[in-house]
Each structure stands twice: as structure tokens, then as C-alpha cells.
């Protein structure tokens, strides 16, 4: 059985960028819902004793309940970790070097990531993925994840930005771009750097 992980900070810790009400319903409502539905969907199947990473790598395109809820479970586990009240600023060290190598500059990366998030029509995610240290940006619809083999986006996700309206609508309403600007102010670059190091 998968469990909803605790947030690594308080619900109001990302104020004023991500508001407490959004964080509370996102974690206790949405993420808990994906967790419960994932557990129900895998019960009695071959997926019951797999890790969540194994499940995402194994499932088929038409296994909709596990695809949606397994993705929702994994994606939010990452999302909480790559934000922090001490976040923001710019990446450092090897991650910074790799971003400059693959996108030209930190600002070019930020522009491209924002554009990707704005360009995802409807609900989905924008990702920074690493293929053995080579970085790229992609987006997925709904709760799809780059680990799923049928998704047109491959590599290990090291940064994931939720662009579902439930992630920002209470505070930012229809202004997804303002949410993305605020998201940049809470990115936990140390965590992203740790995931980047593991991906190489
Ligand atoms: Mn979400």
C-alpha cells in the first residue's frame, strides 16, 4: 500500500508564492485521492508489490486507472520535494554548468521552461529531465510521467512543475504565467541538483 508522504514543510511555508489553502487541498485532497485510487487499482494485480517507479516503467497505455493515479502519486511526491521555503535563486555547481551547456544560460532555461508550462494545453506537467546527464525540457498531459514508456518525453525527471489549475487557481486564477514566476521563487535547487547527480 502506498502512503501519502508528509510535506517537508508547513502548509503555509511557501507563502506568499504558493498559498496555504492551495497547498492544503492539493496535498490532503488531490494527492491523497491519487494515493487511494492507486492502491485500489493495483490491489490483486501484478503491480501490487512493485515500487512506484517500477509501476510507471511497466504499465501499458490502456491501463488508465494505474496510469492516472500512479502518475499522480509519483508526480506530486516529486513536486513537494523540489519546492522549499528556502528555495528560489539559481542552481549552483554541476547542475548550473549542465543547464548552461544544454540551454545556453540560466535565463534561457527559465524562459524555455516557462514557455513549456504555458504551452501545455489543459492539465499536465512541465519537466526538466536528465538522460544520463543530458538535460531537456518536455511536457506531459494529465498525470503522465516521462518514466512511462509510451510518453513522448524520456529521461529521469529532476524538476516537475504542476500546471493543473488546482495547483494555482485559488491564488493566481487564470494567470498561469504568474504562478510559474512564483514557482521559480520556491524551487529547491539543492534537491534538483541531488536528483541530477543521481541521474548521471
Ligand atoms: Mn496537482
mmCIF file with all atom_site columns, C-alpha atoms and ligand atoms in Angstrom:
data_model
loop_
_atom_site.group_PDB
_atom_site.id
_atom_site.type_symbol
_atom_site.label_atom_id
_atom_site.label_alt_id
_atom_site.label_comp_id
_atom_site.label_asym_id
_atom_site.label_entity_id
_atom_site.label_seq_id
_atom_site.pdbx_PDB_ins_code
_atom_site.Cartn_x
_atom_site.Cartn_y
_atom_site.Cartn_z
_atom_site.occupancy
_atom_site.B_iso_or_equiv
_atom_site.pdbx_formal_charge
_atom_site.auth_seq_id
_atom_site.auth_comp_id
_atom_site.auth_asym_id
_atom_site.auth_atom_id
_atom_site.pdbx_PDB_model_num
ATOM   1   C  CA  . UNK A 1 1   ? 0.000  0.000  0.000   1.00 0.00 ? 1   UNK A CA  1
ATOM   2   C  CA  . UNK A 1 2   ? 1.306  3.418  -0.920  1.00 0.00 ? 2   UNK A CA  1
ATOM   3   C  CA  . UNK A 1 3   ? 1.089  6.173  1.670   1.00 0.00 ? 3   UNK A CA  1
ATOM   4   C  CA  . UNK A 1 4   ? 0.671  9.902  1.257   1.00 0.00 ? 4   UNK A CA  1
ATOM   5   C  CA  . UNK A 1 5   ? 4.061  11.384 2.205   1.00 0.00 ? 5   UNK A CA  1
ATOM   6   C  CA  . UNK A 1 6   ? 4.142  14.244 4.691   1.00 0.00 ? 6   UNK A CA  1
ATOM   7   C  CA  . UNK A 1 7   ? 5.030  17.629 3.270   1.00 0.00 ? 7   UNK A CA  1
ATOM   8   C  CA  . UNK A 1 8   ? 8.649  18.514 4.120   1.00 0.00 ? 8   UNK A CA  1
ATOM   9   C  CA  . UNK A 1 9   ? 7.394  21.923 5.404   1.00 0.00 ? 9   UNK A CA  1
ATOM   10  C  CA  . UNK A 1 10  ? 4.198  23.505 6.750   1.00 0.00 ? 10  UNK A CA  1
ATOM   11  C  CA  . UNK A 1 11  ? 1.200  24.204 4.517   1.00 0.00 ? 11  UNK A CA  1
ATOM   12  C  CA  . UNK A 1 12  ? 1.841  27.948 4.781   1.00 0.00 ? 12  UNK A CA  1
ATOM   13  C  CA  . UNK A 1 13  ? 5.623  27.702 4.306   1.00 0.00 ? 13  UNK A CA  1
ATOM   14  C  CA  . UNK A 1 14  ? 5.633  28.679 0.627   1.00 0.00 ? 14  UNK A CA  1
ATOM   15  C  CA  . UNK A 1 15  ? 3.592  31.861 1.207   1.00 0.00 ? 15  UNK A CA  1
ATOM   16  C  CA  . UNK A 1 16  ? 3.255  34.297 -0.422  1.00 0.00 ? 16  UNK A CA  1
ATOM   17  C  CA  . UNK A 1 17  ? 4.161  32.456 -3.635  1.00 0.00 ? 17  UNK A CA  1
ATOM   18  C  CA  . UNK A 1 18  ? 2.080  29.322 -3.170  1.00 0.00 ? 18  UNK A CA  1
ATOM   19  C  CA  . UNK A 1 19  ? -0.763 29.937 -0.736  1.00 0.00 ? 19  UNK A CA  1
ATOM   20  C  CA  . UNK A 1 20  ? -1.735 27.812 2.243   1.00 0.00 ? 20  UNK A CA  1
ATOM   21  C  CA  . UNK A 1 21  ? -5.243 26.983 1.026   1.00 0.00 ? 21  UNK A CA  1
ATOM   22  C  CA  . UNK A 1 22  ? -3.910 25.670 -2.279  1.00 0.00 ? 22  UNK A CA  1
ATOM   23  C  CA  . UNK A 1 23  ? -1.216 23.601 -0.571  1.00 0.00 ? 23  UNK A CA  1
ATOM   24  C  CA  . UNK A 1 24  ? -3.691 22.104 1.877   1.00 0.00 ? 24  UNK A CA  1
ATOM   25  C  CA  . UNK A 1 25  ? -6.278 20.986 -0.676  1.00 0.00 ? 25  UNK A CA  1
ATOM   26  C  CA  . UNK A 1 26  ? -3.579 19.924 -3.140  1.00 0.00 ? 26  UNK A CA  1
ATOM   27  C  CA  . UNK A 1 27  ? -1.921 17.634 -0.585  1.00 0.00 ? 27  UNK A CA  1
ATOM   28  C  CA  . UNK A 1 28  ? -4.840 16.370 1.508   1.00 0.00 ? 28  UNK A CA  1
ATOM   29  C  CA  . UNK A 1 29  ? -7.373 16.362 -1.331  1.00 0.00 ? 29  UNK A CA  1
ATOM   30  C  CA  . UNK A 1 30  ? -5.728 15.744 -4.674  1.00 0.00 ? 30  UNK A CA  1
ATOM   31  C  CA  . UNK A 1 31  ? -2.575 13.839 -3.707  1.00 0.00 ? 31  UNK A CA  1
ATOM   32  C  CA  . UNK A 1 32  ? -4.443 11.762 -1.129  1.00 0.00 ? 32  UNK A CA  1
ATOM   33  C  CA  . UNK A 1 33  ? -7.028 10.970 -3.797  1.00 0.00 ? 33  UNK A CA  1
ATOM   34  C  CA  . UNK A 1 34  ? -4.405 9.728  -6.271  1.00 0.00 ? 34  UNK A CA  1
ATOM   35  C  CA  . UNK A 1 35  ? -2.865 7.633  -3.484  1.00 0.00 ? 35  UNK A CA  1
ATOM   36  C  CA  . UNK A 1 36  ? -6.156 5.991  -2.522  1.00 0.00 ? 36  UNK A CA  1
ATOM   37  C  CA  . UNK A 1 37  ? -7.183 5.308  -6.117  1.00 0.00 ? 37  UNK A CA  1
ATOM   38  C  CA  . UNK A 1 38  ? -3.735 3.910  -6.979  1.00 0.00 ? 38  UNK A CA  1
ATOM   39  C  CA  . UNK A 1 39  ? -3.959 1.486  -4.051  1.00 0.00 ? 39  UNK A CA  1
ATOM   40  C  CA  . UNK A 1 40  ? -7.422 0.390  -5.169  1.00 0.00 ? 40  UNK A CA  1
ATOM   41  C  CA  . UNK A 1 41  ? -6.296 -0.026 -8.797  1.00 0.00 ? 41  UNK A CA  1
ATOM   42  C  CA  . UNK A 1 42  ? -3.270 -2.233 -8.068  1.00 0.00 ? 42  UNK A CA  1
ATOM   43  C  CA  . UNK A 1 43  ? -4.944 -4.464 -5.499  1.00 0.00 ? 43  UNK A CA  1
ATOM   44  C  CA  . UNK A 1 44  ? -4.721 -8.086 -6.614  1.00 0.00 ? 44  UNK A CA  1
ATOM   45  C  CA  . UNK A 1 45  ? -2.719 -7.257 -9.759  1.00 0.00 ? 45  UNK A CA  1
ATOM   46  C  CA  . UNK A 1 46  ? 0.896  -7.911 -10.776 1.00 0.00 ? 46  UNK A CA  1
ATOM   47  C  CA  . UNK A 1 47  ? 1.684  -4.338 -9.720  1.00 0.00 ? 47  UNK A CA  1
ATOM   48  C  CA  . UNK A 1 48  ? 0.815  -4.869 -6.072  1.00 0.00 ? 48  UNK A CA  1
ATOM   49  C  CA  . UNK A 1 49  ? 4.370  -5.454 -4.849  1.00 0.00 ? 49  UNK A CA  1
ATOM   50  C  CA  . UNK A 1 50  ? 6.255  -3.157 -7.222  1.00 0.00 ? 50  UNK A CA  1
ATOM   51  C  CA  . UNK A 1 51  ? 7.813  0.183  -6.351  1.00 0.00 ? 51  UNK A CA  1
ATOM   52  C  CA  . UNK A 1 52  ? 6.056  3.191  -7.824  1.00 0.00 ? 52  UNK A CA  1
ATOM   53  C  CA  . UNK A 1 53  ? 8.979  3.724  -10.248 1.00 0.00 ? 53  UNK A CA  1
ATOM   54  C  CA  . UNK A 1 54  ? 8.679  0.116  -11.460 1.00 0.00 ? 54  UNK A CA  1
ATOM   55  C  CA  . UNK A 1 55  ? 4.935  0.524  -11.909 1.00 0.00 ? 55  UNK A CA  1
ATOM   56  C  CA  . UNK A 1 56  ? 5.335  3.631  -14.094 1.00 0.00 ? 56  UNK A CA  1
ATOM   57  C  CA  . UNK A 1 57  ? 8.019  1.915  -16.202 1.00 0.00 ? 57  UNK A CA  1
ATOM   58  C  CA  . UNK A 1 58  ? 5.920  -1.220 -16.638 1.00 0.00 ? 58  UNK A CA  1
ATOM   59  C  CA  . UNK A 1 59  ? 2.336  -0.118 -17.247 1.00 0.00 ? 59  UNK A CA  1
ATOM   60  C  CA  . UNK A 1 60  ? 0.673  -0.089 -20.634 1.00 0.00 ? 60  UNK A CA  1
ATOM   61  C  CA  . UNK A 1 61  ? -1.045 2.867  -22.251 1.00 0.00 ? 61  UNK A CA  1
ATOM   62  C  CA  . UNK A 1 62  ? -4.563 1.499  -21.724 1.00 0.00 ? 62  UNK A CA  1
ATOM   63  C  CA  . UNK A 1 63  ? -4.201 0.761  -18.002 1.00 0.00 ? 63  UNK A CA  1
ATOM   64  C  CA  . UNK A 1 64  ? -5.906 4.064  -17.348 1.00 0.00 ? 64  UNK A CA  1
ATOM   65  C  CA  . UNK A 1 65  ? -6.569 3.924  -13.599 1.00 0.00 ? 65  UNK A CA  1
ATOM   66  C  CA  . UNK A 1 66  ? -2.978 2.995  -12.760 1.00 0.00 ? 66  UNK A CA  1
ATOM   67  C  CA  . UNK A 1 67  ? -1.611 5.402  -15.382 1.00 0.00 ? 67  UNK A CA  1
ATOM   68  C  CA  . UNK A 1 68  ? -3.560 8.374  -13.998 1.00 0.00 ? 68  UNK A CA  1
ATOM   69  C  CA  . UNK A 1 69  ? -3.292 7.638  -10.291 1.00 0.00 ? 69  UNK A CA  1
ATOM   70  C  CA  . UNK A 1 70  ? 0.202  6.119  -10.303 1.00 0.00 ? 70  UNK A CA  1
ATOM   71  C  CA  . UNK A 1 71  ? 1.386  9.160  -12.230 1.00 0.00 ? 71  UNK A CA  1
ATOM   72  C  CA  . UNK A 1 72  ? -0.476 11.460 -9.865  1.00 0.00 ? 72  UNK A CA  1
ATOM   73  C  CA  . UNK A 1 73  ? 1.105  9.736  -6.874  1.00 0.00 ? 73  UNK A CA  1
ATOM   74  C  CA  . UNK A 1 74  ? 4.679  9.882  -8.255  1.00 0.00 ? 74  UNK A CA  1
ATOM   75  C  CA  . UNK A 1 75  ? 4.434  13.377 -9.728  1.00 0.00 ? 75  UNK A CA  1
ATOM   76  C  CA  . UNK A 1 76  ? 3.279  15.007 -6.501  1.00 0.00 ? 76  UNK A CA  1
ATOM   77  C  CA  . UNK A 1 77  ? 5.889  13.136 -4.437  1.00 0.00 ? 77  UNK A CA  1
ATOM   78  C  CA  . UNK A 1 78  ? 8.476  14.947 -6.564  1.00 0.00 ? 78  UNK A CA  1
ATOM   79  C  CA  . UNK A 1 79  ? 6.645  18.276 -6.638  1.00 0.00 ? 79  UNK A CA  1
ATOM   80  C  CA  . UNK A 1 80  ? 6.641  18.732 -2.839  1.00 0.00 ? 80  UNK A CA  1
ATOM   81  C  CA  . UNK A 1 81  ? 10.333 17.914 -2.663  1.00 0.00 ? 81  UNK A CA  1
ATOM   82  C  CA  . UNK A 1 82  ? 11.512 20.288 -5.351  1.00 0.00 ? 82  UNK A CA  1
ATOM   83  C  CA  . UNK A 1 83  ? 9.913  23.273 -3.610  1.00 0.00 ? 83  UNK A CA  1
ATOM   84  C  CA  . UNK A 1 84  ? 11.147 24.823 -0.368  1.00 0.00 ? 84  UNK A CA  1
ATOM   85  C  CA  . UNK A 1 85  ? 10.617 27.979 1.708   1.00 0.00 ? 85  UNK A CA  1
ATOM   86  C  CA  . UNK A 1 86  ? 14.409 28.382 1.338   1.00 0.00 ? 86  UNK A CA  1
ATOM   87  C  CA  . UNK A 1 87  ? 14.199 27.877 -2.431  1.00 0.00 ? 87  UNK A CA  1
ATOM   88  C  CA  . UNK A 1 88  ? 14.456 30.211 -5.371  1.00 0.00 ? 88  UNK A CA  1
ATOM   89  C  CA  . UNK A 1 89  ? 17.568 31.861 -6.713  1.00 0.00 ? 89  UNK A CA  1
ATOM   90  C  CA  . UNK A 1 90  ? 19.672 29.957 -9.171  1.00 0.00 ? 90  UNK A CA  1
ATOM   91  C  CA  . UNK A 1 91  ? 21.122 26.463 -9.451  1.00 0.00 ? 91  UNK A CA  1
ATOM   92  C  CA  . UNK A 1 92  ? 24.771 26.020 -8.491  1.00 0.00 ? 92  UNK A CA  1
ATOM   93  C  CA  . UNK A 1 93  ? 27.642 23.691 -9.270  1.00 0.00 ? 93  UNK A CA  1
ATOM   94  C  CA  . UNK A 1 94  ? 27.405 20.870 -11.800 1.00 0.00 ? 94  UNK A CA  1
ATOM   95  C  CA  . UNK A 1 95  ? 23.683 21.399 -12.379 1.00 0.00 ? 95  UNK A CA  1
ATOM   96  C  CA  . UNK A 1 96  ? 24.287 25.046 -13.230 1.00 0.00 ? 96  UNK A CA  1
ATOM   97  C  CA  . UNK A 1 97  ? 27.068 24.049 -15.634 1.00 0.00 ? 97  UNK A CA  1
ATOM   98  C  CA  . UNK A 1 98  ? 24.840 21.459 -17.317 1.00 0.00 ? 98  UNK A CA  1
ATOM   99  C  CA  . UNK A 1 99  ? 21.939 23.925 -17.702 1.00 0.00 ? 99  UNK A CA  1
ATOM   100 C  CA  . UNK A 1 100 ? 24.274 26.485 -19.302 1.00 0.00 ? 100 UNK A CA  1
ATOM   101 C  CA  . UNK A 1 101 ? 25.719 23.799 -21.595 1.00 0.00 ? 101 UNK A CA  1
ATOM   102 C  CA  . UNK A 1 102 ? 22.304 22.496 -22.731 1.00 0.00 ? 102 UNK A CA  1
ATOM   103 C  CA  . UNK A 1 103 ? 20.207 25.704 -22.779 1.00 0.00 ? 103 UNK A CA  1
ATOM   104 C  CA  . UNK A 1 104 ? 22.800 28.465 -23.273 1.00 0.00 ? 104 UNK A CA  1
ATOM   105 C  CA  . UNK A 1 105 ? 22.194 30.243 -19.963 1.00 0.00 ? 105 UNK A CA  1
ATOM   106 C  CA  . UNK A 1 106 ? 20.117 30.008 -16.789 1.00 0.00 ? 106 UNK A CA  1
ATOM   107 C  CA  . UNK A 1 107 ? 17.790 32.711 -18.123 1.00 0.00 ? 107 UNK A CA  1
ATOM   108 C  CA  . UNK A 1 108 ? 17.319 30.862 -21.418 1.00 0.00 ? 108 UNK A CA  1
ATOM   109 C  CA  . UNK A 1 109 ? 16.420 27.752 -19.449 1.00 0.00 ? 109 UNK A CA  1
ATOM   110 C  CA  . UNK A 1 110 ? 13.888 29.684 -17.344 1.00 0.00 ? 110 UNK A CA  1
ATOM   111 C  CA  . UNK A 1 111 ? 12.317 31.199 -20.455 1.00 0.00 ? 111 UNK A CA  1
ATOM   112 C  CA  . UNK A 1 112 ? 12.052 27.808 -22.142 1.00 0.00 ? 112 UNK A CA  1
ATOM   113 C  CA  . UNK A 1 113 ? 10.626 26.133 -19.048 1.00 0.00 ? 113 UNK A CA  1
ATOM   114 C  CA  . UNK A 1 114 ? 8.035  28.871 -18.596 1.00 0.00 ? 114 UNK A CA  1
ATOM   115 C  CA  . UNK A 1 115 ? 7.093  28.664 -22.266 1.00 0.00 ? 115 UNK A CA  1
ATOM   116 C  CA  . UNK A 1 116 ? 6.699  24.888 -21.944 1.00 0.00 ? 116 UNK A CA  1
ATOM   117 C  CA  . UNK A 1 117 ? 4.419  25.287 -18.916 1.00 0.00 ? 117 UNK A CA  1
ATOM   118 C  CA  . UNK A 1 118 ? 2.320  27.934 -20.651 1.00 0.00 ? 118 UNK A CA  1
ATOM   119 C  CA  . UNK A 1 119 ? 2.140  25.842 -23.806 1.00 0.00 ? 119 UNK A CA  1
ATOM   120 C  CA  . UNK A 1 120 ? 0.714  22.718 -22.199 1.00 0.00 ? 120 UNK A CA  1
ATOM   121 C  CA  . UNK A 1 121 ? -2.955 22.992 -23.104 1.00 0.00 ? 121 UNK A CA  1
ATOM   122 C  CA  . UNK A 1 122 ? -5.272 21.901 -20.315 1.00 0.00 ? 122 UNK A CA  1
ATOM   123 C  CA  . UNK A 1 123 ? -3.897 19.896 -17.417 1.00 0.00 ? 123 UNK A CA  1
ATOM   124 C  CA  . UNK A 1 124 ? -0.403 18.486 -17.205 1.00 0.00 ? 124 UNK A CA  1
ATOM   125 C  CA  . UNK A 1 125 ? 3.192  18.935 -16.188 1.00 0.00 ? 125 UNK A CA  1
ATOM   126 C  CA  . UNK A 1 126 ? 6.370  20.581 -17.424 1.00 0.00 ? 126 UNK A CA  1
ATOM   127 C  CA  . UNK A 1 127 ? 9.554  18.617 -16.805 1.00 0.00 ? 127 UNK A CA  1
ATOM   128 C  CA  . UNK A 1 128 ? 13.285 19.052 -16.729 1.00 0.00 ? 128 UNK A CA  1
ATOM   129 C  CA  . UNK A 1 129 ? 14.597 15.582 -17.498 1.00 0.00 ? 129 UNK A CA  1
ATOM   130 C  CA  . UNK A 1 130 ? 18.097 14.130 -17.482 1.00 0.00 ? 130 UNK A CA  1
ATOM   131 C  CA  . UNK A 1 131 ? 19.211 11.352 -19.811 1.00 0.00 ? 131 UNK A CA  1
ATOM   132 C  CA  . UNK A 1 132 ? 22.477 10.310 -18.184 1.00 0.00 ? 132 UNK A CA  1
ATOM   133 C  CA  . UNK A 1 133 ? 23.301 13.959 -17.530 1.00 0.00 ? 133 UNK A CA  1
ATOM   134 C  CA  . UNK A 1 134 ? 21.997 15.445 -20.797 1.00 0.00 ? 134 UNK A CA  1
ATOM   135 C  CA  . UNK A 1 135 ? 19.182 17.849 -19.945 1.00 0.00 ? 135 UNK A CA  1
ATOM   136 C  CA  . UNK A 1 136 ? 15.993 18.610 -21.843 1.00 0.00 ? 136 UNK A CA  1
ATOM   137 C  CA  . UNK A 1 137 ? 12.549 20.109 -21.258 1.00 0.00 ? 137 UNK A CA  1
ATOM   138 C  CA  . UNK A 1 138 ? 9.281  18.441 -22.136 1.00 0.00 ? 138 UNK A CA  1
ATOM   139 C  CA  . UNK A 1 139 ? 5.642  18.403 -21.060 1.00 0.00 ? 139 UNK A CA  1
ATOM   140 C  CA  . UNK A 1 140 ? 3.078  15.679 -20.476 1.00 0.00 ? 140 UNK A CA  1
ATOM   141 C  CA  . UNK A 1 141 ? -0.711 15.705 -20.365 1.00 0.00 ? 141 UNK A CA  1
ATOM   142 C  CA  . UNK A 1 142 ? -2.765 14.848 -17.286 1.00 0.00 ? 142 UNK A CA  1
ATOM   143 C  CA  . UNK A 1 143 ? -0.653 12.807 -14.837 1.00 0.00 ? 143 UNK A CA  1
ATOM   144 C  CA  . UNK A 1 144 ? 1.613  11.177 -17.413 1.00 0.00 ? 144 UNK A CA  1
ATOM   145 C  CA  . UNK A 1 145 ? 5.268  10.952 -16.453 1.00 0.00 ? 145 UNK A CA  1
ATOM   146 C  CA  . UNK A 1 146 ? 8.463  10.663 -18.526 1.00 0.00 ? 146 UNK A CA  1
ATOM   147 C  CA  . UNK A 1 147 ? 9.187  7.241  -16.966 1.00 0.00 ? 147 UNK A CA  1
ATOM   148 C  CA  . UNK A 1 148 ? 6.150  5.812  -18.808 1.00 0.00 ? 148 UNK A CA  1
ATOM   149 C  CA  . UNK A 1 149 ? 7.412  4.170  -21.973 1.00 0.00 ? 149 UNK A CA  1
ATOM   150 C  CA  . UNK A 1 150 ? 4.548  5.340  -24.207 1.00 0.00 ? 150 UNK A CA  1
ATOM   151 C  CA  . UNK A 1 151 ? 5.084  9.013  -23.309 1.00 0.00 ? 151 UNK A CA  1
ATOM   152 C  CA  . UNK A 1 152 ? 6.847  11.206 -25.861 1.00 0.00 ? 152 UNK A CA  1
ATOM   153 C  CA  . UNK A 1 153 ? 9.360  12.512 -23.350 1.00 0.00 ? 153 UNK A CA  1
ATOM   154 C  CA  . UNK A 1 154 ? 12.137 10.393 -21.900 1.00 0.00 ? 154 UNK A CA  1
ATOM   155 C  CA  . UNK A 1 155 ? 14.723 10.653 -19.173 1.00 0.00 ? 155 UNK A CA  1
ATOM   156 C  CA  . UNK A 1 156 ? 14.658 10.914 -15.429 1.00 0.00 ? 156 UNK A CA  1
ATOM   157 C  CA  . UNK A 1 157 ? 12.545 13.836 -14.181 1.00 0.00 ? 157 UNK A CA  1
ATOM   158 C  CA  . UNK A 1 158 ? 14.603 16.057 -11.862 1.00 0.00 ? 158 UNK A CA  1
ATOM   159 C  CA  . UNK A 1 159 ? 12.185 19.023 -11.790 1.00 0.00 ? 159 UNK A CA  1
ATOM   160 C  CA  . UNK A 1 160 ? 8.423  18.833 -12.263 1.00 0.00 ? 160 UNK A CA  1
ATOM   161 C  CA  . UNK A 1 161 ? 6.005  21.745 -12.397 1.00 0.00 ? 161 UNK A CA  1
ATOM   162 C  CA  . UNK A 1 162 ? 2.322  21.003 -11.926 1.00 0.00 ? 162 UNK A CA  1
ATOM   163 C  CA  . UNK A 1 163 ? 0.303  23.183 -14.323 1.00 0.00 ? 163 UNK A CA  1
ATOM   164 C  CA  . UNK A 1 164 ? -3.130 21.775 -13.449 1.00 0.00 ? 164 UNK A CA  1
ATOM   165 C  CA  . UNK A 1 165 ? -5.410 24.619 -12.431 1.00 0.00 ? 165 UNK A CA  1
ATOM   166 C  CA  . UNK A 1 166 ? -5.749 23.009 -8.972  1.00 0.00 ? 166 UNK A CA  1
ATOM   167 C  CA  . UNK A 1 167 ? -2.079 23.961 -8.405  1.00 0.00 ? 167 UNK A CA  1
ATOM   168 C  CA  . UNK A 1 168 ? -2.688 27.699 -8.750  1.00 0.00 ? 168 UNK A CA  1
ATOM   169 C  CA  . UNK A 1 169 ? -6.280 28.741 -9.431  1.00 0.00 ? 169 UNK A CA  1
ATOM   170 C  CA  . UNK A 1 170 ? -7.200 29.891 -5.893  1.00 0.00 ? 170 UNK A CA  1
ATOM   171 C  CA  . UNK A 1 171 ? -4.380 32.447 -5.849  1.00 0.00 ? 171 UNK A CA  1
ATOM   172 C  CA  . UNK A 1 172 ? -3.412 33.097 -9.457  1.00 0.00 ? 172 UNK A CA  1
ATOM   173 C  CA  . UNK A 1 173 ? -6.786 32.424 -11.111 1.00 0.00 ? 173 UNK A CA  1
ATOM   174 C  CA  . UNK A 1 174 ? -6.317 32.138 -14.874 1.00 0.00 ? 174 UNK A CA  1
ATOM   175 C  CA  . UNK A 1 175 ? -2.819 33.659 -14.845 1.00 0.00 ? 175 UNK A CA  1
ATOM   176 C  CA  . UNK A 1 176 ? -0.694 30.547 -15.204 1.00 0.00 ? 176 UNK A CA  1
ATOM   177 C  CA  . UNK A 1 177 ? 2.326  32.675 -16.112 1.00 0.00 ? 177 UNK A CA  1
ATOM   178 C  CA  . UNK A 1 178 ? 2.205  34.436 -12.733 1.00 0.00 ? 178 UNK A CA  1
ATOM   179 C  CA  . UNK A 1 179 ? 2.097  31.047 -10.991 1.00 0.00 ? 179 UNK A CA  1
ATOM   180 C  CA  . UNK A 1 180 ? 5.131  29.928 -12.988 1.00 0.00 ? 180 UNK A CA  1
ATOM   181 C  CA  . UNK A 1 181 ? 7.024  33.087 -11.982 1.00 0.00 ? 181 UNK A CA  1
ATOM   182 C  CA  . UNK A 1 182 ? 6.143  32.354 -8.337  1.00 0.00 ? 182 UNK A CA  1
ATOM   183 C  CA  . UNK A 1 183 ? 7.088  28.687 -8.717  1.00 0.00 ? 183 UNK A CA  1
ATOM   184 C  CA  . UNK A 1 184 ? 10.602 29.779 -9.724  1.00 0.00 ? 184 UNK A CA  1
ATOM   185 C  CA  . UNK A 1 185 ? 10.858 31.637 -6.397  1.00 0.00 ? 185 UNK A CA  1
ATOM   186 C  CA  . UNK A 1 186 ? 10.416 28.434 -4.401  1.00 0.00 ? 186 UNK A CA  1
ATOM   187 C  CA  . UNK A 1 187 ? 12.351 25.876 -6.468  1.00 0.00 ? 187 UNK A CA  1
ATOM   188 C  CA  . UNK A 1 188 ? 14.598 23.812 -4.194  1.00 0.00 ? 188 UNK A CA  1
ATOM   189 C  CA  . UNK A 1 189 ? 17.642 23.780 -6.471  1.00 0.00 ? 189 UNK A CA  1
ATOM   190 C  CA  . UNK A 1 190 ? 19.672 21.732 -3.976  1.00 0.00 ? 190 UNK A CA  1
ATOM   191 C  CA  . UNK A 1 191 ? 17.148 18.892 -4.301  1.00 0.00 ? 191 UNK A CA  1
ATOM   192 C  CA  . UNK A 1 192 ? 17.117 19.215 -8.108  1.00 0.00 ? 192 UNK A CA  1
ATOM   193 C  CA  . UNK A 1 193 ? 20.930 19.060 -8.076  1.00 0.00 ? 193 UNK A CA  1
ATOM   194 C  CA  . UNK A 1 194 ? 20.808 15.921 -5.943  1.00 0.00 ? 194 UNK A CA  1
ATOM   195 C  CA  . UNK A 1 195 ? 18.433 14.234 -8.413  1.00 0.00 ? 195 UNK A CA  1
ATOM   196 C  CA  . UNK A 1 196 ? 20.627 15.389 -11.300 1.00 0.00 ? 196 UNK A CA  1
ATOM   197 C  CA  . UNK A 1 197 ? 23.714 13.800 -9.681  1.00 0.00 ? 197 UNK A CA  1
ATOM   198 C  CA  . UNK A 1 198 ? 21.797 10.508 -9.245  1.00 0.00 ? 198 UNK A CA  1
ATOM   199 C  CA  . UNK A 1 199 ? 20.738 10.559 -12.913 1.00 0.00 ? 199 UNK A CA  1
ATOM   200 C  CA  . UNK A 1 200 ? 24.259 10.528 -14.332 1.00 0.00 ? 200 UNK A CA  1
HETATM 201 MN MN1 . LIG B 2 .   ? -1.537 18.537 -8.718  1.00 0.00 ? 1   LIG B MN1 1
#
